[in-house]
Coordinates of C-alpha atoms and ligand atoms in Angstrom, one line a residue:
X1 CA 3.3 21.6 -31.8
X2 CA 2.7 19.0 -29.5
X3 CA 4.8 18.0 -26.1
X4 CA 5.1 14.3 -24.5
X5 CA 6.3 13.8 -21.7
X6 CA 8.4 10.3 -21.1
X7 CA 8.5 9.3 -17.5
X8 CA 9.0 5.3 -16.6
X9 CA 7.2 4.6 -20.2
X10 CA 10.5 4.6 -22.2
X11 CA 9.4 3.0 -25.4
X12 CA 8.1 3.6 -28.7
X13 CA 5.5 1.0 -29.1
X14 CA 2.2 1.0 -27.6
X15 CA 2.7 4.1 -25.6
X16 CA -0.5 5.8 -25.4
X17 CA 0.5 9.5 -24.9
X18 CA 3.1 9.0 -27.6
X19 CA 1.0 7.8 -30.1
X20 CA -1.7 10.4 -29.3
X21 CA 0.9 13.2 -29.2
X22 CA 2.1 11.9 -33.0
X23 CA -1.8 11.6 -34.0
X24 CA -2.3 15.7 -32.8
X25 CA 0.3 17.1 -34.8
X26 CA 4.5 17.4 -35.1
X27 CA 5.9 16.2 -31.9
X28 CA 8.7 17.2 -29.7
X29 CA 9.8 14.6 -26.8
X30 CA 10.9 15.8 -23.4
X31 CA 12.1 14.0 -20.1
X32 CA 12.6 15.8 -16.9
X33 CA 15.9 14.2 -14.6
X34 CA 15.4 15.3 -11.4
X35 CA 18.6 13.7 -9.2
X36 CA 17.7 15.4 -6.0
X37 CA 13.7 13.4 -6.2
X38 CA 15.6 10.0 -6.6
X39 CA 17.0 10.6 -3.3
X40 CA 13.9 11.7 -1.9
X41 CA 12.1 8.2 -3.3
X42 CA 15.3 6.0 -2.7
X43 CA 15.5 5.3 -6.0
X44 CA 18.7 2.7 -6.8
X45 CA 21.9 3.7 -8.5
X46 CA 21.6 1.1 -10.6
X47 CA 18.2 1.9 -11.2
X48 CA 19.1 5.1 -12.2
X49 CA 21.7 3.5 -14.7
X50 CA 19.0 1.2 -16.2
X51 CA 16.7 4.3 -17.1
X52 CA 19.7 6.5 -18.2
X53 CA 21.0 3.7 -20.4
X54 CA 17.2 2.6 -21.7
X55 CA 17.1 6.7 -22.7
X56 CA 20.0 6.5 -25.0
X57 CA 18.0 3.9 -26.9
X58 CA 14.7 5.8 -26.6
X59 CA 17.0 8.5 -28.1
X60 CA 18.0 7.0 -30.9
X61 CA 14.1 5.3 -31.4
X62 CA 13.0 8.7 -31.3
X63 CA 15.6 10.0 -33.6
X64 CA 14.7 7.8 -36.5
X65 CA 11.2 9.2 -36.3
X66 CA 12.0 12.2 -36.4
X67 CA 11.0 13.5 -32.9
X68 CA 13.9 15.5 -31.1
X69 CA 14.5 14.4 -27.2
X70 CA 15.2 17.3 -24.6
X71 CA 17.0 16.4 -21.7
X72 CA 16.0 19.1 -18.9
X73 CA 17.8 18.1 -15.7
X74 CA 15.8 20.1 -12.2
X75 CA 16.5 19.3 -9.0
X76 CA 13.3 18.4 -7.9
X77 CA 9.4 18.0 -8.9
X78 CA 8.6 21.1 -7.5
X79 CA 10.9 22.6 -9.9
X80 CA 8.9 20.8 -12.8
X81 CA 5.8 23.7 -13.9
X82 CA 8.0 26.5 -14.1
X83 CA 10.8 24.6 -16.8
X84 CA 7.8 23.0 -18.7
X85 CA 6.0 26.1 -19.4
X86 CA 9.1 27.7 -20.7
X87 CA 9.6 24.6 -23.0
X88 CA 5.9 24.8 -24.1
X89 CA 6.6 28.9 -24.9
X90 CA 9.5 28.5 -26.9
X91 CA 8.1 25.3 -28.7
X92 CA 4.6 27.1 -28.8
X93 CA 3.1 23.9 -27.4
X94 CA -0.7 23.4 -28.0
X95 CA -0.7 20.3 -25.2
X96 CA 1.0 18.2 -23.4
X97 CA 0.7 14.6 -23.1
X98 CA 1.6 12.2 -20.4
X99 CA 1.1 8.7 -19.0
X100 CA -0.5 8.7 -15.8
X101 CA 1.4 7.9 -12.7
X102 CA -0.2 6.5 -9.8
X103 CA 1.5 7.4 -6.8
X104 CA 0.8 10.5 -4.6
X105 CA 3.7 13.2 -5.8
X106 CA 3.5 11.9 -9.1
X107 CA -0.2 13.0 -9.2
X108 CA 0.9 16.2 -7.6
X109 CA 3.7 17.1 -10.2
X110 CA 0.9 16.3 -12.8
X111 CA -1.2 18.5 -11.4
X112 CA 0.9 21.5 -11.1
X113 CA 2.3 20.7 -14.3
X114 CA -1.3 21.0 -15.7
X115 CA -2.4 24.3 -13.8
X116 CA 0.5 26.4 -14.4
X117 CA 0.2 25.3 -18.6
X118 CA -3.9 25.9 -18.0
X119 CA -2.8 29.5 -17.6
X120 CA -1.3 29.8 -20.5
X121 CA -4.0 28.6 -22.5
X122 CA -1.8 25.0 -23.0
X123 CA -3.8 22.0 -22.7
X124 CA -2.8 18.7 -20.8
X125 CA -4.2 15.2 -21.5
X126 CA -3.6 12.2 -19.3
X127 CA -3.5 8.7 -20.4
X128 CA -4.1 5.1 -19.1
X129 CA -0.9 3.4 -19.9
X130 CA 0.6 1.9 -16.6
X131 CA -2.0 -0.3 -15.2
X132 CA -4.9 -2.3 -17.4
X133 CA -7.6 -0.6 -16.1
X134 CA -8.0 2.6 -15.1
X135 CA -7.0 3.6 -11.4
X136 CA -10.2 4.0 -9.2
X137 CA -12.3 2.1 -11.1
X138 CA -12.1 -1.3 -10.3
X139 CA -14.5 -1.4 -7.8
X140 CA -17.1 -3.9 -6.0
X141 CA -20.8 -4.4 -5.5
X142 CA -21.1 -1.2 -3.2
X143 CA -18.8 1.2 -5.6
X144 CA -15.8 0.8 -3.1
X145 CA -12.3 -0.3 -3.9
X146 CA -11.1 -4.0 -3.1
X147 CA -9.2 -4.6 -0.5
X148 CA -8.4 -8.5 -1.3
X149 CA -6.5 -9.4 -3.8
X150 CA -8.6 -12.4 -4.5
X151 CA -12.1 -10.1 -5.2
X152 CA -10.1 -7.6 -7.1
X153 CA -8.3 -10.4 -9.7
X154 CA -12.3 -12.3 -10.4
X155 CA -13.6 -8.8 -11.4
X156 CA -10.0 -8.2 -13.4
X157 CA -10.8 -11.4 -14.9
X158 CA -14.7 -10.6 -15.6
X159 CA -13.6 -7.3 -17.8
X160 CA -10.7 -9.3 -19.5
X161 CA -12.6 -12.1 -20.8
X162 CA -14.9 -9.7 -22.5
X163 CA -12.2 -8.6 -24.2
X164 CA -8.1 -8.4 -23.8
X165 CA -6.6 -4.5 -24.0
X166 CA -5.1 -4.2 -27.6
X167 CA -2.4 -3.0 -28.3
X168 CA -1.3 0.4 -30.3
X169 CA 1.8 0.3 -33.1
X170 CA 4.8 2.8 -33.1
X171 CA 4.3 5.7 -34.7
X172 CA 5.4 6.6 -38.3
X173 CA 8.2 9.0 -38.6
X174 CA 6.8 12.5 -38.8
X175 CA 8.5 15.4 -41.2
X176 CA 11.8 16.6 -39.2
X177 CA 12.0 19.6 -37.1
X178 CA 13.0 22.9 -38.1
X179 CA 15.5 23.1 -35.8
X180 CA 16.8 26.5 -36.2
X181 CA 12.9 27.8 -36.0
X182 CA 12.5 26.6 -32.3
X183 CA 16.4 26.9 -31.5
X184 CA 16.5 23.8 -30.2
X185 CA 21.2 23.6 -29.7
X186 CA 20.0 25.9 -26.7
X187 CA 18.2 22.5 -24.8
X188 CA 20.3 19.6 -24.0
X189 CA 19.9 16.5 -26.1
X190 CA 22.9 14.6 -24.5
X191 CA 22.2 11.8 -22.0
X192 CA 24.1 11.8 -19.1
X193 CA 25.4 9.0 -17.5
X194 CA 24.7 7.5 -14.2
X195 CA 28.6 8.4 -12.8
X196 CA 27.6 12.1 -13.0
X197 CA 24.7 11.5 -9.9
X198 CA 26.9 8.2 -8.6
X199 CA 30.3 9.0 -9.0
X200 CA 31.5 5.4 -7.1
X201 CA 28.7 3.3 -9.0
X202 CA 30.0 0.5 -10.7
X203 CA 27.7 -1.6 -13.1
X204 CA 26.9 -5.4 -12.7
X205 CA 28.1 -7.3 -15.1
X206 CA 26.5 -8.3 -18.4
X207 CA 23.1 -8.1 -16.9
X208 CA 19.8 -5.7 -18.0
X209 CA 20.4 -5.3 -21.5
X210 CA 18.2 -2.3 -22.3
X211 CA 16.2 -1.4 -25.4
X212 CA 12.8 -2.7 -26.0
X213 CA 14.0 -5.4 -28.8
X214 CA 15.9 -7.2 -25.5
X215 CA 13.0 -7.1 -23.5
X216 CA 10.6 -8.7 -26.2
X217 CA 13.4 -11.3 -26.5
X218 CA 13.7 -12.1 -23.2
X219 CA 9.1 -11.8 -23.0
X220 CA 9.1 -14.4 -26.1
X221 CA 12.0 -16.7 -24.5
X222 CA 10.0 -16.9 -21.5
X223 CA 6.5 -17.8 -23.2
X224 CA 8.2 -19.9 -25.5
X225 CA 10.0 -22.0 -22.9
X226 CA 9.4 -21.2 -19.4
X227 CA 5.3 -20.5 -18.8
X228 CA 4.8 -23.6 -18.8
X229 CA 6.9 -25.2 -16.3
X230 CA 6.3 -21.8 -14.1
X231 CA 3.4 -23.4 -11.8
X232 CA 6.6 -25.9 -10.5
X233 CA 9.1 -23.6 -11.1
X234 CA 8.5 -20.0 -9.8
X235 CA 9.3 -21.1 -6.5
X236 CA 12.5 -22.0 -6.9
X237 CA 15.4 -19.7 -6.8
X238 CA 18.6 -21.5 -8.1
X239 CA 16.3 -22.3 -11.0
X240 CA 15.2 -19.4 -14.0
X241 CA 11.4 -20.2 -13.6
X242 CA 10.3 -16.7 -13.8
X243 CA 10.4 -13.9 -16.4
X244 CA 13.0 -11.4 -15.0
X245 CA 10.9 -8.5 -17.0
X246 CA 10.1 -6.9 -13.5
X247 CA 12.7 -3.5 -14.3
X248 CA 11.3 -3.8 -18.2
X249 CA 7.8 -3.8 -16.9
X250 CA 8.4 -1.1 -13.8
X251 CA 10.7 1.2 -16.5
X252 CA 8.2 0.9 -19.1
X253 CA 10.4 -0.5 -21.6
X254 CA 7.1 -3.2 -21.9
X255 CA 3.8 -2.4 -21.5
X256 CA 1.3 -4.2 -19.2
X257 CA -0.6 -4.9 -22.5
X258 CA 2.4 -6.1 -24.6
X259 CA 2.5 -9.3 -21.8
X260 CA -1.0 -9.9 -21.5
X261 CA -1.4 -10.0 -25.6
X262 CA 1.7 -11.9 -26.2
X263 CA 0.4 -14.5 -23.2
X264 CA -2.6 -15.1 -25.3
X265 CA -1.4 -14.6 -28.7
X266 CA -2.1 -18.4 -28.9
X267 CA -5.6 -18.0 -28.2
X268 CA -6.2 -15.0 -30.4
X269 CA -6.4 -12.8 -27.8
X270 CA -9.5 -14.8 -25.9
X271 CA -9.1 -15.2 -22.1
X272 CA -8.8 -18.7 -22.6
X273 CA -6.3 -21.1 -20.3
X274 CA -4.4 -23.4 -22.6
X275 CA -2.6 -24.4 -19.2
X276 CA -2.5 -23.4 -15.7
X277 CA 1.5 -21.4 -16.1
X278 CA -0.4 -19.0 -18.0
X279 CA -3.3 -18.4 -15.3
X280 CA -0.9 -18.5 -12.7
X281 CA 1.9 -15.8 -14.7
X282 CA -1.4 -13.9 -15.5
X283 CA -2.1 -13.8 -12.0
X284 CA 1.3 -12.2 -10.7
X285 CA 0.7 -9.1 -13.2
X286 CA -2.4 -8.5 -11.4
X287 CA -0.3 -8.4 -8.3
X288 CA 1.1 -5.3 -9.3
X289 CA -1.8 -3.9 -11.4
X290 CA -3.6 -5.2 -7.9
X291 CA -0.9 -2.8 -5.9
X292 CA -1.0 0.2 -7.9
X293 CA -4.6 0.5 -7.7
X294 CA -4.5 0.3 -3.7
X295 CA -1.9 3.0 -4.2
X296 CA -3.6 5.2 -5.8
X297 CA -7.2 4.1 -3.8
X298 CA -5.2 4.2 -0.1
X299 CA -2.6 6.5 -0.7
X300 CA -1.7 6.1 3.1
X301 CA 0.3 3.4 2.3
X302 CA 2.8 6.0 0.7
X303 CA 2.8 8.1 3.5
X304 CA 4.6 5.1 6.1
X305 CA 1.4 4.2 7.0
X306 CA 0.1 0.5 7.7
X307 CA -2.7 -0.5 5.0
X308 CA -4.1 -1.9 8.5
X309 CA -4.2 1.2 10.8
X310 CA -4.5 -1.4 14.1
X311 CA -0.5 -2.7 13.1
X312 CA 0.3 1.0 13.7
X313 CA 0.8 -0.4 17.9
X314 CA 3.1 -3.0 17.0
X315 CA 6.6 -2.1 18.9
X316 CA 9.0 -2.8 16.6
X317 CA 12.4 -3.2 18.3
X318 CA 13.9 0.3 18.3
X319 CA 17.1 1.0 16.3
X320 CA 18.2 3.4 19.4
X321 CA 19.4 -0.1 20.7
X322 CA 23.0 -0.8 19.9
X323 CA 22.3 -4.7 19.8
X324 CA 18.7 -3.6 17.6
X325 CA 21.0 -1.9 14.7
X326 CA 23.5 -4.0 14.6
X327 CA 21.0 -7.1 13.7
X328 CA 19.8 -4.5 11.0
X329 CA 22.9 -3.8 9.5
X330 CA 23.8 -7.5 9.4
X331 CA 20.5 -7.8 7.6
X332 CA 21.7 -5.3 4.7
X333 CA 24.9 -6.8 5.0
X334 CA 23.3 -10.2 4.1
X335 CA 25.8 -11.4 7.3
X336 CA 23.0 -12.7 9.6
X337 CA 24.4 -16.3 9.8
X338 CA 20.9 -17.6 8.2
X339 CA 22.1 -18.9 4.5
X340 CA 18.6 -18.2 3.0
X341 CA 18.6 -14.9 3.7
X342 CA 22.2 -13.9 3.4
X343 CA 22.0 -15.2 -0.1
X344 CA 19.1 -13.3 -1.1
X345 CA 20.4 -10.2 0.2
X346 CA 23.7 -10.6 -2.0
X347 CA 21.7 -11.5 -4.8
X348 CA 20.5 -8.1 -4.6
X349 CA 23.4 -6.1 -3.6
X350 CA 25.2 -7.9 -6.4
X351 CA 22.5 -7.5 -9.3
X352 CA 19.7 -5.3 -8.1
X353 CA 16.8 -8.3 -8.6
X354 CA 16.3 -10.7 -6.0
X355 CA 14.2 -13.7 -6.7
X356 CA 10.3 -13.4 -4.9
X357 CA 10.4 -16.6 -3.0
X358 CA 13.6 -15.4 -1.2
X359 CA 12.0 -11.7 -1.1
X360 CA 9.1 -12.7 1.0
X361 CA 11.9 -14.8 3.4
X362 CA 14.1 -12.2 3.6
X363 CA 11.4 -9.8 4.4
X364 CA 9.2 -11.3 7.1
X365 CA 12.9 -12.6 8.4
X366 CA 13.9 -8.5 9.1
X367 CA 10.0 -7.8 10.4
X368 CA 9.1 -11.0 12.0
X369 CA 12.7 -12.8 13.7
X370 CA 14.1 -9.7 14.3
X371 CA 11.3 -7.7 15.1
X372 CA 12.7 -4.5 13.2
X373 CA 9.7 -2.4 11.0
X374 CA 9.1 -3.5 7.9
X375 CA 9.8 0.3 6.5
X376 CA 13.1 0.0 7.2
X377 CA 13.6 -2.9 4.7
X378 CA 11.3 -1.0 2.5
X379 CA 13.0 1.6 2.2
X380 CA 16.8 -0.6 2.0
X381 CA 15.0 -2.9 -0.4
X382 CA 13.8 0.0 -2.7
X383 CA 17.7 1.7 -2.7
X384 CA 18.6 -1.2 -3.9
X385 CA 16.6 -2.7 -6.0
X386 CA 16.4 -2.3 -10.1
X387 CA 12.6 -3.0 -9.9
X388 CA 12.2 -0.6 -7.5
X389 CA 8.7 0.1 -7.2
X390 CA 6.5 2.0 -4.7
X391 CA 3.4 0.1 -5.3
X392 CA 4.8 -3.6 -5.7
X393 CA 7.2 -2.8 -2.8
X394 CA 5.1 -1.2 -0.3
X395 CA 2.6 -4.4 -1.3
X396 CA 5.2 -7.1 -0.7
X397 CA 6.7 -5.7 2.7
X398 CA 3.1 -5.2 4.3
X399 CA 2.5 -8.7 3.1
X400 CA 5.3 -9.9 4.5
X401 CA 5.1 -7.9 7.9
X402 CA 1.4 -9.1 8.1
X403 CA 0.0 -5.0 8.1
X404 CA -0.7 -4.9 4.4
X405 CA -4.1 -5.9 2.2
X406 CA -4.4 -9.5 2.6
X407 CA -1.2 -10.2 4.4
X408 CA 0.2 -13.2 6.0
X409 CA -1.6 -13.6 8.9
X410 CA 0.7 -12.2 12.0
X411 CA 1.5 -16.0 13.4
X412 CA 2.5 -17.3 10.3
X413 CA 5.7 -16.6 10.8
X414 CA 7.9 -18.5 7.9
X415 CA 10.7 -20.3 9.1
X416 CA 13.7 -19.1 6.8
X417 CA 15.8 -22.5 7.6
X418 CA 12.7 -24.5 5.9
X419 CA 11.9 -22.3 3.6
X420 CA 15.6 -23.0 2.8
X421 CA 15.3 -26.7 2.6
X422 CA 11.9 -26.6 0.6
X423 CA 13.4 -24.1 -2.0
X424 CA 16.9 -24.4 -2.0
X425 CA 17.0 -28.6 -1.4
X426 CA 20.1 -28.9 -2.8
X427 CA 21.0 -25.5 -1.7
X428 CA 22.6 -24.6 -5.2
X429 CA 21.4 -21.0 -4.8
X430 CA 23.0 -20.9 -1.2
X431 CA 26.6 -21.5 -2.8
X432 CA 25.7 -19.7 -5.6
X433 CA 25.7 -16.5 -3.4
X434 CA 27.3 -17.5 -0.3
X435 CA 30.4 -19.3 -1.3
X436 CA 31.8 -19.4 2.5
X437 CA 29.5 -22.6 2.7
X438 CA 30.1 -23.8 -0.3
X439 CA 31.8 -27.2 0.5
X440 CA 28.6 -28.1 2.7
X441 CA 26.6 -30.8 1.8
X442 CA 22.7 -30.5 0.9
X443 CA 21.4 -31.0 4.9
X444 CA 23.7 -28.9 7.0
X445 CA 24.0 -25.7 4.2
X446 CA 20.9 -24.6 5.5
X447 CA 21.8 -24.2 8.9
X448 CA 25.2 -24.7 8.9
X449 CA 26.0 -24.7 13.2
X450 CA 22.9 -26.4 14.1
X451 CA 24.6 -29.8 14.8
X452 CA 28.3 -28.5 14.9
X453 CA 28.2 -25.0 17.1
X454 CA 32.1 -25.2 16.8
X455 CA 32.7 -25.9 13.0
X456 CA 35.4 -23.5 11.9
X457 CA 33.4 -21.3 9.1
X458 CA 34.0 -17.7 8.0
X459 CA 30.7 -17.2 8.0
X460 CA 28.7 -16.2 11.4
X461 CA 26.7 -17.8 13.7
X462 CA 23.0 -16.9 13.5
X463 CA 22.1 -13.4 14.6
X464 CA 18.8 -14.5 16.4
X465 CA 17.0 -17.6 17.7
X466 CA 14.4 -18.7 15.3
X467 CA 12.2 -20.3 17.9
X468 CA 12.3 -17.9 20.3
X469 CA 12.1 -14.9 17.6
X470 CA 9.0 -16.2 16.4
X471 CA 7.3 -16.3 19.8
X472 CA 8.0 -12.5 20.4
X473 CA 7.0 -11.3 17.2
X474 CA 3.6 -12.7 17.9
X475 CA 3.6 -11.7 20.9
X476 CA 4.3 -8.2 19.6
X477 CA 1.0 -8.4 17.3
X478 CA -1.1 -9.8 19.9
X479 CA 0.0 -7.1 22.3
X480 CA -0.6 -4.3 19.5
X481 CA -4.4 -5.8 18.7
X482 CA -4.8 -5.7 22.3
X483 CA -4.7 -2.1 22.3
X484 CA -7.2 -0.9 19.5
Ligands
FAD501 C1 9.2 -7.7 0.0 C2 8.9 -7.7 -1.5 C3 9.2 -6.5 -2.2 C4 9.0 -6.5 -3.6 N1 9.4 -5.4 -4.3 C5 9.0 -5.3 -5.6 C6 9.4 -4.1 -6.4 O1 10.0 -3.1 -5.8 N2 9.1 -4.1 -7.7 C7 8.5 -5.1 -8.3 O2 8.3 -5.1 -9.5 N3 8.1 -6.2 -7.6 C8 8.4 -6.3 -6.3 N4 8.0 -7.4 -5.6 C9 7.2 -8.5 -6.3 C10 8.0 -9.6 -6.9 O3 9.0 -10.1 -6.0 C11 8.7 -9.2 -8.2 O4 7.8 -8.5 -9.1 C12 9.3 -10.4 -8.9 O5 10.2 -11.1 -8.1 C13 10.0 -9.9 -10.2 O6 10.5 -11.0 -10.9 P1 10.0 -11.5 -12.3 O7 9.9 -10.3 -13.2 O8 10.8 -12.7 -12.7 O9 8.5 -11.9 -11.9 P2 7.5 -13.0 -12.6 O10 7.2 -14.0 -11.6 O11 7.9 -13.3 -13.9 O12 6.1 -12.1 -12.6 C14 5.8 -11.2 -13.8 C15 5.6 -9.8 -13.3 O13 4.5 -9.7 -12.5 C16 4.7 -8.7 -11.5 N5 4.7 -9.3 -10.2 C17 5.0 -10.6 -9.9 N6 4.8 -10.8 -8.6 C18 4.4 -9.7 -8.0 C19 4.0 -9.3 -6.7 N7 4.0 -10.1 -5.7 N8 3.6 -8.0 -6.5 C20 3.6 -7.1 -7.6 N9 3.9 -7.5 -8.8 C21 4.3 -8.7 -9.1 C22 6.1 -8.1 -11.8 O14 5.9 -7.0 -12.6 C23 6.7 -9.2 -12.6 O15 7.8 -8.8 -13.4 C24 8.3 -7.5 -4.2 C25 7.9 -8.7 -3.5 C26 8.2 -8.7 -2.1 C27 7.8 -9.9 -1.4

């Protein structure tokens, strides 16, 4: 009998260690909830929700082909090895087989997963499935791992025009389980859902339809009608220029290859631009696959450290400060009197997705104007977020906060108000999310005291001076590169 293991790969097609379990013999399916690691990794209630919901339809995927599910709830990783190997005993398991993850206790868990079966005689296989290539071996002339994202994407590019990653099919249903051989009533096959971790959650409405039919719906609408215009349009928040797939992707409910085939499927699978939306879309997914290999090649970055150890001086204004937290909890309160970044911050308290443009203003906004580190926003960002993801995450802050890979460079501190006017002309996504200011016209939403301290709003003033914000936070990296 063979074992896989679903983690955030929640689908039936073209997932590798499902299709290799189904090759090796009659399958059983098992996923291991472990509430107390989401708090440890700040994992979203409503993230939660997405994968608890995206499991009933993995359920009933699974059930059609025959291949039970077993719901094992532990409290943590750590309590992982010992509840798998009685699994593997009772199902008399031959191996196990997983997608692997990149991060640093996800290759831990694996690990201890794989000794403890190893001395049972149970074998453990591994797959590529998350990224395009495999992690650790994208590297450059002198066998070491990029640390631009502009090297890494040419040598992405070199192996993808020899040939694109193919995709595998679902598998066929296999011959059903003798159930009262492996007794399997005594596992759990019931979901739970996410009000038995989160008792006060409260979905979003009518957004992230799970199941792997939506999110190849909402893949082809998006080819179909928005790659195109996404060169012009990504930018712009109030506008739907971008694919929304960034939970689908992150949960696994699509692959990494199911994007990059269906992008090309014009071409017949040949790297070949028919426009410059699909370069440039291309381009984003190898921002993350770009992340999760740093991950995995400087796992530091998991561990609160700077990608660039000299940023490590920067004195971050310290939360002890009564005046310091307050400016940070008007930040996650999206009440910092700057419209930009209020709205962005409701946009993602609201529906767990915030739009990139407004997630690089926001961010450099929390570790640039108010001078607060950038793994506090991280870490607020990744509680709240339905993308959630270490590797993108960590990426975009240390972008933002200029201590990542190719980050920002420390004095190009954006200003949010422009930022505002660029993106937002109109500001349509400002009223959208901040309806306070909603009867302002296009030039003063974006700053709505600038010429009119006293107008009567309920909405507050700005938390911090732009001008004078910006001059300390560079002062604050200059000071910290002083002192390497
Ligand atoms: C501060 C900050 C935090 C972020 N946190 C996350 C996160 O937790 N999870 C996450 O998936 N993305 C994160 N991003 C990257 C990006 O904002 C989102 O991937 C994007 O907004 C998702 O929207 P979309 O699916 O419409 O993207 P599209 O523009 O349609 O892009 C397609 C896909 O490419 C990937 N992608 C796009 N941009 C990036 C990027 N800059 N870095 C890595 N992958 C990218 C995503 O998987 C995305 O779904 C973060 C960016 C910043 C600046």
């Amino acid at each position: 009998m063979q074992l896989i293991w679903f983690r955030q790969d929640l689908r039936i097609h073209d997932q590798t260690s499902l299709w290799h379990a189904t090759q090796a013999g009659q399958t059983v399916a098992v996923v291991m909830l472990s509430p107390g690691q989401w708090l440890l990794h700040d994992d979203a209630p409503i993230k939660i929700d997405f994968y608890l919901r995206q499991l009933q339809q993995l359920k009933q995927q699974l059930d059609a082909l025959n291949i039970p599910l077993l719901i094992e709830t532990v409290p943590l990783w750590k309590d992982i090895p010992d509840s798998m190997l009685k699994l593997c005993q009772q199902f008399k398991i031959e191996k196990l087989h997983a997608n692997i993850e990149a991060g640093v206790n996800e290759q831990q868990r694996d690990a201890q997963v794989a000794a403890i079966l190893y001395q049972h005689q149970i074998a453990t296989e591994f797959y590529l499935d998350r990224t395009l290539f495999p992690l650790g071996n994208i590297r450059n002339q002198s066998n070491a791992p990029y640390q631009v994202f502009g090297a890494f994407k040419k040598r992405c590019y070199e192996h993808l025009s020899l040939s694109l990653p193919s995709c595998l099919p679902a598998p066929e249903a296999q011959p059903a389980i003798n159930t009262l051989e492996f007794n399997i009533s005594e596992f759990s096959t019931s979901i739970p859902c996410v009000q038995t971790f989160y008792p006060d959650f409260t979905a979003p409405a009518s957004m992230w339809t799970v199941g792997e039919a939506h999110a190849f719906a909402l893949l082809d609408e998006f080819l179909d009608e928005h790659v195109r215009h996404y060169p012009t349009e990504r930018d712009y928040p109030h506008l739907q220029g971008t694919s929304q797939l960034s939970a689908y992707l992150n949960m696994g409910v699509l692959s990494i290859r199911q994007c990059v085939n269906a992008l090309f499927r014009e071409q017949h699978g040949q790297l070949d631009f028919e426009h410059t939306g699909q370069q440039i879309w291309l381009d984003e997914l190898l921002w993350r696959e770009f992340y999760q290999h740093i991950l995995h090649d400087f796992p530091r970055v998991s561990k609160h450290l700077p990608f660039r150890l000299n940023t490590q001086k920067v004195a971050w204004r310290s939360l002890a400060d009564p005046i310091v937290a307050d400016d940070f909890q008007a930040w996650k309160q999206a009440q910092t009197g700057i419209p930009i970044v209020d709205a962005g911050m409701r946009q993602m308290l609201a529906t767990g997705w915030m739009h990139n443009r407004v997630r690089m203003i926001v961010a450099m906004f929390l570790s640039k104007n108010l001078l607060i580190d950038w793994r506090l926003g991280e870490q607020w960002f990744m509680q709240h977020l339905i993308d959630g993801d270490l590797a993108a995450n960590n990426g975009g802050w240390q972008w933002c906060a200029s201590t990542g890979t190719d980050s920002v460079p420390y004095f190009r501190v954006f200003n949010p108000v422009s930022q505002s006017q660029k993106f937002d002309a109109n500001g349509d996504y400002i009223r959208t999310w901040v309806p306070e200011l909603a009867g302002l016209d296009a030039k003063s939403i974006h700053a709505p005291y600038a010429k009119n301290p006293n107008l009567n709003l309920n909405y507050p003033k700005p938390v911090v001076d732009l001008k004078m914000s910006r001059i300390r936070a560079i002062e604050a990296f200059k000071n910290a590169q002083g002192k390497i």
